[in-house]
mmCIF file of C-alpha atoms and ligand atoms in Angstrom:
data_model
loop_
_atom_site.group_PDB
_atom_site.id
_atom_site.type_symbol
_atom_site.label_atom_id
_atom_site.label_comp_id
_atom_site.label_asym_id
_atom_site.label_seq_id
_atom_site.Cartn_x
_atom_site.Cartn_y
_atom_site.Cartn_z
ATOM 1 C CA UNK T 1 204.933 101.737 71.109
ATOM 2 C CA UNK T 2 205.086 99.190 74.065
ATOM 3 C CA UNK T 3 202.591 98.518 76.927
ATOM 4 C CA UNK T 4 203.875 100.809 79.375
ATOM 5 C CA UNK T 5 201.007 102.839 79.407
ATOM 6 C CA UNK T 6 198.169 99.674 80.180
ATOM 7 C CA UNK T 7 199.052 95.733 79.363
ATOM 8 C CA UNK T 8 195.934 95.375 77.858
ATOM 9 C CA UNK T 9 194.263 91.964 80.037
ATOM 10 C CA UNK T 10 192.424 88.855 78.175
ATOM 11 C CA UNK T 11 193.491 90.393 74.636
ATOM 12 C CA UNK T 12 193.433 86.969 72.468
ATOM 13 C CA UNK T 13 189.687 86.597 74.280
ATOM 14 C CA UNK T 14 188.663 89.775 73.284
ATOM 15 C CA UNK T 15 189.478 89.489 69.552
ATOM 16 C CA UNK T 16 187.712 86.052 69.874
ATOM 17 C CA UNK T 17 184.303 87.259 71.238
ATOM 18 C CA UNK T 18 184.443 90.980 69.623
ATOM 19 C CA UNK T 19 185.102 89.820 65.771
ATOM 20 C CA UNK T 20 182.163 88.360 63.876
ATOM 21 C CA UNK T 21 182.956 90.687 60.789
ATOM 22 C CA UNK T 22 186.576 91.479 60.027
ATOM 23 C CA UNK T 23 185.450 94.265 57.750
ATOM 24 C CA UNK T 24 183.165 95.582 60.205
ATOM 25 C CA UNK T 25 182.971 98.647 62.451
ATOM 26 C CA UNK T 26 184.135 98.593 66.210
ATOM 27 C CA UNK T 27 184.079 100.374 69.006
ATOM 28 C CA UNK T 28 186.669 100.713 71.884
ATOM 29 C CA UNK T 29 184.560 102.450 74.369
ATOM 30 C CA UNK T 30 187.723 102.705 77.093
ATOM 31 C CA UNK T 31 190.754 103.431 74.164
ATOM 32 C CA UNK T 32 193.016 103.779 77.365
ATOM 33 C CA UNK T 33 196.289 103.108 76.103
ATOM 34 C CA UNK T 34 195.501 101.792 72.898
ATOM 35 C CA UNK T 35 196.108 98.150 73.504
ATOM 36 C CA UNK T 36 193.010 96.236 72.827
ATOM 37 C CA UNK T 37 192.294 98.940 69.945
ATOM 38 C CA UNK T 38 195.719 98.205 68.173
ATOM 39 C CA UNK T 39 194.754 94.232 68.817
ATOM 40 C CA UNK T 40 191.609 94.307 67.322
ATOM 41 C CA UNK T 41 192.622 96.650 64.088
ATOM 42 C CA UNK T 42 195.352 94.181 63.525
ATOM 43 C CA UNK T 43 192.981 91.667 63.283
ATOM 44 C CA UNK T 44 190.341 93.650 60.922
ATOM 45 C CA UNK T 45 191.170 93.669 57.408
ATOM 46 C CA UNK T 46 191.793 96.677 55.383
ATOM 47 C CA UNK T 47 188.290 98.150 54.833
ATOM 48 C CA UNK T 48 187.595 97.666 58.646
ATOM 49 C CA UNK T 49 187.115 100.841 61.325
ATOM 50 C CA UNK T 50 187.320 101.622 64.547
ATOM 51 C CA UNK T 51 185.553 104.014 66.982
ATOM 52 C CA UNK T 52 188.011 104.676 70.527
ATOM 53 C CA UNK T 53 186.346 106.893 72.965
ATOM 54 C CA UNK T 54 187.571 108.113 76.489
ATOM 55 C CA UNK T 55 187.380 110.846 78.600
ATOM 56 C CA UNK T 56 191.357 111.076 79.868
ATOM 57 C CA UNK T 57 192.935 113.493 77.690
ATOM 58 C CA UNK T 58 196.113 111.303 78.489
ATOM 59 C CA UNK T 59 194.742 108.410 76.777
ATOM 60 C CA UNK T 60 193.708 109.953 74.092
ATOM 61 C CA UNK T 61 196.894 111.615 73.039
ATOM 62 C CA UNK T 62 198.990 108.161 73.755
ATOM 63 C CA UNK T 63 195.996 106.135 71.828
ATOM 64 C CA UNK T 64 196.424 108.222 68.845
ATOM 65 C CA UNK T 65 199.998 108.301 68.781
ATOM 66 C CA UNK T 66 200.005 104.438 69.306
ATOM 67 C CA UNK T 67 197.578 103.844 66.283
ATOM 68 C CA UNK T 68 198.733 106.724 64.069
ATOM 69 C CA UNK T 69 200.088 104.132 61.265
ATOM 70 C CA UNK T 70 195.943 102.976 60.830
ATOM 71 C CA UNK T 71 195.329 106.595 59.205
ATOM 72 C CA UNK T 72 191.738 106.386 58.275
ATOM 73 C CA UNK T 73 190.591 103.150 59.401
ATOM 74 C CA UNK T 74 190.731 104.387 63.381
ATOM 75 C CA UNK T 75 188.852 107.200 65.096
ATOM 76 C CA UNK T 76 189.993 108.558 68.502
ATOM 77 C CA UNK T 77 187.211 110.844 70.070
ATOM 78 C CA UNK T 78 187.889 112.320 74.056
ATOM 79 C CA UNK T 79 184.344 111.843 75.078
ATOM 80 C CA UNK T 80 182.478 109.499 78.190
ATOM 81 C CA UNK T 81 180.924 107.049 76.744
ATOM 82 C CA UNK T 82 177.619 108.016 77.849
ATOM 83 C CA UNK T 83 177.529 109.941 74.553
ATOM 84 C CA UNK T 84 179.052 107.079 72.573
ATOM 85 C CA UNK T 85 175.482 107.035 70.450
ATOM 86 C CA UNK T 86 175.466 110.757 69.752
ATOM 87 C CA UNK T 87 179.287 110.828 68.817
ATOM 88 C CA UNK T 88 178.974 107.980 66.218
ATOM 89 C CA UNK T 89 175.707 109.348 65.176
ATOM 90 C CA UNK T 90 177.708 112.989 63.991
ATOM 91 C CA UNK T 91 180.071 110.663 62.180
ATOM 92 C CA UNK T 92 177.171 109.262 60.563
ATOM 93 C CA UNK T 93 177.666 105.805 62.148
ATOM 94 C CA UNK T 94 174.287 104.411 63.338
ATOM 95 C CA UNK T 95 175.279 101.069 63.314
ATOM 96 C CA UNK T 96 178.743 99.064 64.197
ATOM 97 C CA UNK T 97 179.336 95.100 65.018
ATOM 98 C CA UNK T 98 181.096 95.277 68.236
ATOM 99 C CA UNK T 99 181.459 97.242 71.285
ATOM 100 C CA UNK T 100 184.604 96.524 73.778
ATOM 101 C CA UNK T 101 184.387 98.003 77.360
ATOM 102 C CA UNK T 102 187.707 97.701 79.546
ATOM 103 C CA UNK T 103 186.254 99.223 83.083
ATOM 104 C CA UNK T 104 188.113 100.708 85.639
ATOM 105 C CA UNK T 105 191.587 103.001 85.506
ATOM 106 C CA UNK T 106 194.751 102.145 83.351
ATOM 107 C CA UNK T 107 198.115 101.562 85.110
ATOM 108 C CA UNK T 108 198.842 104.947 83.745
ATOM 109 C CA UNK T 109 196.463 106.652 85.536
ATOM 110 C CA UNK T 110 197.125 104.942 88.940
ATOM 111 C CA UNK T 111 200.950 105.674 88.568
ATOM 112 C CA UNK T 112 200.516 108.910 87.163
ATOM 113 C CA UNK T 113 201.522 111.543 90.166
ATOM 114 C CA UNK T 114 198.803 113.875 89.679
ATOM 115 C CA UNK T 115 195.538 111.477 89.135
ATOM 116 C CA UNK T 116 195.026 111.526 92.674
ATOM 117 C CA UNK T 117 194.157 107.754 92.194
ATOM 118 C CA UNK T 118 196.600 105.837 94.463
ATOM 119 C CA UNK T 119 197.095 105.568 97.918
ATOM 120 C CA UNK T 120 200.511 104.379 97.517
ATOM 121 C CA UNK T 121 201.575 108.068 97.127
ATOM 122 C CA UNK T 122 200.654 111.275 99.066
ATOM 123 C CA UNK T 123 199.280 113.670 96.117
ATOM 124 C CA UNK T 124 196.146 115.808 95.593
ATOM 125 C CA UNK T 125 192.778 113.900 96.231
ATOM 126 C CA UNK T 126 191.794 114.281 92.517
ATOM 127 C CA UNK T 127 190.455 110.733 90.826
ATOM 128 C CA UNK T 128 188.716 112.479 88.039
ATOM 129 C CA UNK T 129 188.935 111.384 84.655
ATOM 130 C CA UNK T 130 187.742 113.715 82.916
ATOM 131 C CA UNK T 131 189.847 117.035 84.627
ATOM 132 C CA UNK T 132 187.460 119.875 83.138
ATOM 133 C CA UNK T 133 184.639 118.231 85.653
ATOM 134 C CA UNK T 134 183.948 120.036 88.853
ATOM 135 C CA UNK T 135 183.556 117.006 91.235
ATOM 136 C CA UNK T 136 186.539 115.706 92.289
ATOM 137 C CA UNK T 137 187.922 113.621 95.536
ATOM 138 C CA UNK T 138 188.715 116.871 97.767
ATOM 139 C CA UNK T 139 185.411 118.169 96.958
ATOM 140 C CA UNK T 140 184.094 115.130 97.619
ATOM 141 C CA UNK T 141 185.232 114.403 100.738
ATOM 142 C CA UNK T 142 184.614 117.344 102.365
ATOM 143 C CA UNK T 143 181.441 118.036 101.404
ATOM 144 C CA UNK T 144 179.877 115.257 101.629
ATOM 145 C CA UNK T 145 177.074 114.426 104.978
ATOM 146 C CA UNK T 146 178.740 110.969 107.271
ATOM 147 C CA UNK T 147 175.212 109.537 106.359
ATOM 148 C CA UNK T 148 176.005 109.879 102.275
ATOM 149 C CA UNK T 149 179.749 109.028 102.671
ATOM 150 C CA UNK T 150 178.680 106.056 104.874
ATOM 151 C CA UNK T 151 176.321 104.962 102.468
ATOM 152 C CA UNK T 152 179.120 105.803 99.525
ATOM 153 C CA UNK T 153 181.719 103.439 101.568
ATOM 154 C CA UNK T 154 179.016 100.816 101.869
ATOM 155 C CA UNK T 155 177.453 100.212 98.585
ATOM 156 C CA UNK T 156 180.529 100.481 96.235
ATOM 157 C CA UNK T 157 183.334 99.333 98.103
ATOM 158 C CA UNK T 158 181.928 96.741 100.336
ATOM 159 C CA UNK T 159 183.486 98.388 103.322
ATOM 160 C CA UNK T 160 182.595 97.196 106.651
ATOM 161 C CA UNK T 161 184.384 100.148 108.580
ATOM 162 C CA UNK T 162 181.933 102.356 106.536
ATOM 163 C CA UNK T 163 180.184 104.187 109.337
ATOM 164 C CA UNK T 164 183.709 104.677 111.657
ATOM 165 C CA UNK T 165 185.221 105.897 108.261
ATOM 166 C CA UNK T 166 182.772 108.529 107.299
ATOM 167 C CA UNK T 167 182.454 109.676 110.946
ATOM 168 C CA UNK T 168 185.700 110.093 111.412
ATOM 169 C CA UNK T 169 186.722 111.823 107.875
ATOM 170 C CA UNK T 170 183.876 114.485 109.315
ATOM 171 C CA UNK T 171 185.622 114.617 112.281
ATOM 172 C CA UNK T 172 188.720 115.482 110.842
ATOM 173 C CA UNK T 173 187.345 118.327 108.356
ATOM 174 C CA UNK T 174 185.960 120.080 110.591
ATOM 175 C CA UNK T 175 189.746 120.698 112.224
ATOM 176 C CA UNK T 176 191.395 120.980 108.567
ATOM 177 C CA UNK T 177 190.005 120.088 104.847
ATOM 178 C CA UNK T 178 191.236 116.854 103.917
ATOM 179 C CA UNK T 179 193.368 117.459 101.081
ATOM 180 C CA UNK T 180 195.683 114.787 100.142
ATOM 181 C CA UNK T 181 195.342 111.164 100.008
ATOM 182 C CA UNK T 182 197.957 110.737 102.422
ATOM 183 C CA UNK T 183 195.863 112.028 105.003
ATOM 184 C CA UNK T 184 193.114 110.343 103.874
ATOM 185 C CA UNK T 185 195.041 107.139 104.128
ATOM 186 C CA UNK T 186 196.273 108.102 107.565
ATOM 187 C CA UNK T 187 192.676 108.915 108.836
ATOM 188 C CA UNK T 188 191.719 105.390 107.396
ATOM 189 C CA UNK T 189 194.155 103.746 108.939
ATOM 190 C CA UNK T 190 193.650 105.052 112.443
ATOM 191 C CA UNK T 191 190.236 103.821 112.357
ATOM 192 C CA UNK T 192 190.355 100.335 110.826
ATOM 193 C CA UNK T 193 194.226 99.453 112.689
ATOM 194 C CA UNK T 194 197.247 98.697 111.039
ATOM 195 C CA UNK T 195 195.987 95.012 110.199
ATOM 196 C CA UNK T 196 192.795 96.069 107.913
ATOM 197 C CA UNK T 197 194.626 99.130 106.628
ATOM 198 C CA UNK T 198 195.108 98.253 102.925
ATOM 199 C CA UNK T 199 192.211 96.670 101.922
ATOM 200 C CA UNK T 200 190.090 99.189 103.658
ATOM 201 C CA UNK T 201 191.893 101.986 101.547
ATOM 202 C CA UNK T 202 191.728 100.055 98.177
ATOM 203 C CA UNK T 203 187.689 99.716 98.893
ATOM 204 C CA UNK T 204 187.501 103.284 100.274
ATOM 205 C CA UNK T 205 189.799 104.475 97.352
ATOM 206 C CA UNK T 206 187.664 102.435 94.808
ATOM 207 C CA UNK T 207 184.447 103.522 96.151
ATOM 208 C CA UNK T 208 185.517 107.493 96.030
ATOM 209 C CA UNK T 209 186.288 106.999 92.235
ATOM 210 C CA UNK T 210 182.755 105.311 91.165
ATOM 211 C CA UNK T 211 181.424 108.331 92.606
ATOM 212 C CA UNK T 212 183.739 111.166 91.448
ATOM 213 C CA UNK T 213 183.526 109.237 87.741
ATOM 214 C CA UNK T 214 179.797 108.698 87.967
ATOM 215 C CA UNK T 215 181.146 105.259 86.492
ATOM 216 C CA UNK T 216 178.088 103.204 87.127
ATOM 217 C CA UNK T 217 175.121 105.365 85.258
ATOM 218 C CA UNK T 218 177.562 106.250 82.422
ATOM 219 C CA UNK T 219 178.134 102.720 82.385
ATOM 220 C CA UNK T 220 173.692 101.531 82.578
ATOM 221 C CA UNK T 221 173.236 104.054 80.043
ATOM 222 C CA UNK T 222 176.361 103.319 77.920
ATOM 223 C CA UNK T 223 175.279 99.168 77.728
ATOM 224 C CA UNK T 224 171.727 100.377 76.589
ATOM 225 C CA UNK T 225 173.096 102.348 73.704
ATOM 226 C CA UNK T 226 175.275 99.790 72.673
ATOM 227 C CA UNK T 227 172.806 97.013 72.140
ATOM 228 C CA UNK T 228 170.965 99.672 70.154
ATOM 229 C CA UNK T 229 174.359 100.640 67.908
ATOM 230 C CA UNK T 230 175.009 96.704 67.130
ATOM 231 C CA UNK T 231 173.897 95.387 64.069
ATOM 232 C CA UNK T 232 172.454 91.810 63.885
ATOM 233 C CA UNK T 233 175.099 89.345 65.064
ATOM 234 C CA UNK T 234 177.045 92.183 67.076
ATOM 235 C CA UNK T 235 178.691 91.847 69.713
ATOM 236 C CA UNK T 236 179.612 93.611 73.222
ATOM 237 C CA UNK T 237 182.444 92.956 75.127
ATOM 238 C CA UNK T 238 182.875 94.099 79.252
ATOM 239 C CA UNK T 239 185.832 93.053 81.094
ATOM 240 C CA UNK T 240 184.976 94.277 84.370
HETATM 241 C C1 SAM F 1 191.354 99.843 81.947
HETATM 242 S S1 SAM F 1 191.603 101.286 81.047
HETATM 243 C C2 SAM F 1 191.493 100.767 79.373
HETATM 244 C C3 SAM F 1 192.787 100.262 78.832
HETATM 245 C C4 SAM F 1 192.737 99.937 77.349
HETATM 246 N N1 SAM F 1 191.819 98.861 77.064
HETATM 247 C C5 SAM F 1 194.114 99.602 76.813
HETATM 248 O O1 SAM F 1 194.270 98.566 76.153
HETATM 249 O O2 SAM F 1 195.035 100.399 77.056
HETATM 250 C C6 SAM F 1 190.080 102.139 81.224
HETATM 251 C C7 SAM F 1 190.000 103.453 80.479
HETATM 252 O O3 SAM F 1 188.638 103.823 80.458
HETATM 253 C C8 SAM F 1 188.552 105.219 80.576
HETATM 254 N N2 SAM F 1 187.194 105.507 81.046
HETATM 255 C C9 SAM F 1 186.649 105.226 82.240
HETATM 256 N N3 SAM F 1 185.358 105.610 82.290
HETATM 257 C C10 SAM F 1 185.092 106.135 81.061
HETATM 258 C C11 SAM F 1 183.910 106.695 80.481
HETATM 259 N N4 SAM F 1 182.772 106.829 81.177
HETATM 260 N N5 SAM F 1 183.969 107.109 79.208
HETATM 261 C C12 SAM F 1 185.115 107.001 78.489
HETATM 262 N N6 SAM F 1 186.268 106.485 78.989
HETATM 263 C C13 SAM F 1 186.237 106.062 80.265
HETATM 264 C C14 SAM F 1 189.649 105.576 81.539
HETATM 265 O O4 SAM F 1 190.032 106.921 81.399
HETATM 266 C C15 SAM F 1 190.744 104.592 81.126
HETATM 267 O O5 SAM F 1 191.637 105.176 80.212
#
């Protein structure tokens, strides 16, 4: 299969840093697309394994499709990554010798029309990963107080337009739930003017999906258990 689901980024320095043990075990904590896992198994020898986690159901049927000729010698599990130690542990795996994280969305999921993800198209306001959560951008939006929202804009997507934003989005709902993300992007872009528009919606945008995905405890927690999983002379690899 080709790339068109996620060109997997820095692949040669991935297989460089990940691979101490070419029989070893690994884990690819964001399978995605299958990319990086399809590198590194290529590069294993025969007797070596790996572990691909994630909590898109998307990505998990294209990953195992994509790696279907390594039979035994890959594992594809939908599940976040915050129970990465638990999963291994019920396939009796307490240890493995490298852990690869590739953060963030795949291509697939940002061009996929019902993500929610992009602001490039006017869909549902979904940006969950993981669809059988409850939390999801709608909810999110129109729930949540300016002061949280504000804070939300702030802290994980650097925006400076944080306070208008938020005041305004509550503005807005309480005329007519904010439902798609062309109307978010609209309500964004009558605040911040034409000029600021897109990177104010690619912060705003980003900051809405670390929340919805929870993505920064899954990831504390997830980095703890994986310097617990690694055997002596393991490694972890983030692109971030
Ligand atoms: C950048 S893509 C990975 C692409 C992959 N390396 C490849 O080569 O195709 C990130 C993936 O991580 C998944 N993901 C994000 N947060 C996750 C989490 N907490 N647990 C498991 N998967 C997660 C997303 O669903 C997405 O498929």
């Amino acid at each position: 299969m080709s790339n068109d689901y996620h060109t997997p980024v820095l692949l040669e320095g991935v297989l460089e840093y990940l691979i101490t043990k070419p029989e070893g075990i690994y884990v690819d904590a964001t399978i995605g697309g299958g990319g990086h896992a399809g590198g590194i198994l290529g590069r294993l020898s025969p007797q070596g394994k790996l572990v691909g986690f994630d909590t898109d159901s998307d990505a998990i049927e294209y990953s195992k499709q994509r790696l279907s000729n390594y039979k035994q010698r890959v594992i594809v599990i939908r599940e976040n990554f915050i129970r990465m130690k638990s999963s291994l542990q019920e396939h009796n795996l307490n240890n493995v010798n490298g852990v690869l994280f590739d953060l963030g969305i795949s291509s697939f999921q940002i061009d996929k029309p019902d993500k929610g993800f992009s602001f490039r198209r006017d869909e549902r306001l979904d940006m969950r990963m993981d669809k059988s959560q409850a939390l999801d951008a709608e909810r999110l939006v129109n729930t949540t107080d300016a002061k949280e929202l504000e804070t939300i804009f702030r802290e994980y997507g650097e925006e400076r337009f944080a306070r208008r934003i938020a005041q305004a989005i509550v503005r807005e709902r309480m005329r007519k739930p904010i439902e798609t993300t062309g109307s978010l992007a609209s309500l964004i872009e009558e605040v911040v003017g034409k000029k600021f528009t897109q990177k104010s919606l690619a912060r705003i945008f980003q900051a809405m999906r670390i929340v919805v995905n929870d993505e920064l405890n899954s990831l504390r927690r997830a980095l703890r258990d994986a310097v617990e999983l690694l055997t002596e002379g393991g490694r972890i690899v983030v692109i971030s």
